[in-house]
Amino acid sequence: MAPQEPRGTYLQARYKRLTARRGPLKALVAVEHSIITAIWHMLTDDVPHHELGGTYFTQRDPERATRRAINALNQLGYTVTLNPIEDAA
């Protein structure tokens, strides 16, 4: 049985974000550094690994995620208008 690729993880989200700005090799080295840092903290503090999830960056700063999505659509040639959703609850 082949190992499964991790999907929806913090490291995958970090790699995708860095690849766009710095290229695949520098992004890979940055993710490797993140892994080494996480391992060091787990070993020195004697704590288990806590996966932040693939939506960590979106949850941390929703306005930034909104700006990134708008900029991506603008680059594709679309004009974007945002309208807040009525409170459905």
C-alpha positions as a printed Julia matrix, in Angstrom:
89×3 Matrix{Float64}:
   0.0    0.0     0.0
   1.43   3.37   -1.03
   1.57   6.19    1.54
  -1.16   8.76    1.15
  -0.34  12.35    0.31
  -1.34  14.77    3.05
  -4.2   16.96    1.87
  -5.6   19.96    3.62
  -2.67  20.34    6.0
  -0.98  23.46    7.32
   2.26  22.53    5.56
   0.48  22.12    2.22
  -1.18  25.52    2.6
   2.18  27.08    3.56
   3.88  25.53    0.52
   1.19  26.79   -1.87
   1.36  30.32   -0.46
   5.16  30.45   -0.63
   5.4   28.89   -4.09
   3.48  31.77   -5.61
   5.96  34.33   -4.26
   9.31  32.57   -4.04
   9.24  29.57   -6.33
   9.04  25.86   -5.61
  12.58  25.24   -4.32
  12.65  28.1    -1.81
   9.13  27.17   -0.71
  10.26  23.59   -0.15
  13.2   24.71    1.99
  10.89  26.98    4.02
   8.47  24.09    4.63
  11.38  21.84    5.62
  12.44  24.51    8.1
   8.91  24.6     9.5
   8.99  20.82    9.96
  12.36  20.94   11.73
  11.13  23.76   13.98
   7.96  21.82   14.85
   9.98  18.69   15.65
  12.33  20.68   17.87
   9.41  22.15   19.82
   7.76  18.75   20.18
  10.96  17.18   21.51
  12.02  19.98   23.85
   8.55  20.74   25.25
   7.4   17.09   25.23
   4.13  17.92   23.48
   2.34  16.03   20.67
   1.99  17.42   17.18
  -1.03  19.67   16.7
  -2.14  20.02   13.07
  -3.41  23.55   12.37
  -5.25  22.54    9.2
  -5.29  23.76    5.64
  -7.62  26.66    6.44
  -5.36  28.1     9.14
  -4.31  31.15    7.12
  -7.89  31.91    6.08
  -9.15  31.66    9.64
  -6.26  33.71   11.02
  -6.84  36.69    8.72
 -10.1   36.54    6.74
  -9.65  40.04    5.27
  -6.33  39.03    3.75
  -7.91  35.91    2.24
 -10.66  38.1     0.78
  -8.11  40.5    -0.75
  -6.15  37.59   -2.23
  -9.29  36.16   -3.83
 -10.32  39.56   -5.23
  -6.84  40.17   -6.64
  -6.82  36.73   -8.26
 -10.16  37.41   -9.94
  -9.01  40.88  -11.04
  -5.94  39.33  -12.67
  -8.25  36.98  -14.57
 -10.14  39.98  -15.93
 -13.17  40.06  -13.64
 -14.61  43.0   -11.74
 -15.61  42.02   -8.22
 -18.3   43.59   -6.05
 -18.77  42.25   -2.53
 -22.16  42.24   -0.87
 -22.5   41.02    2.72
 -24.76  38.01    3.27
 -27.85  38.63    5.35
 -27.69  36.92    8.73
 -29.36  33.58    7.98
 -29.49  32.4    11.6
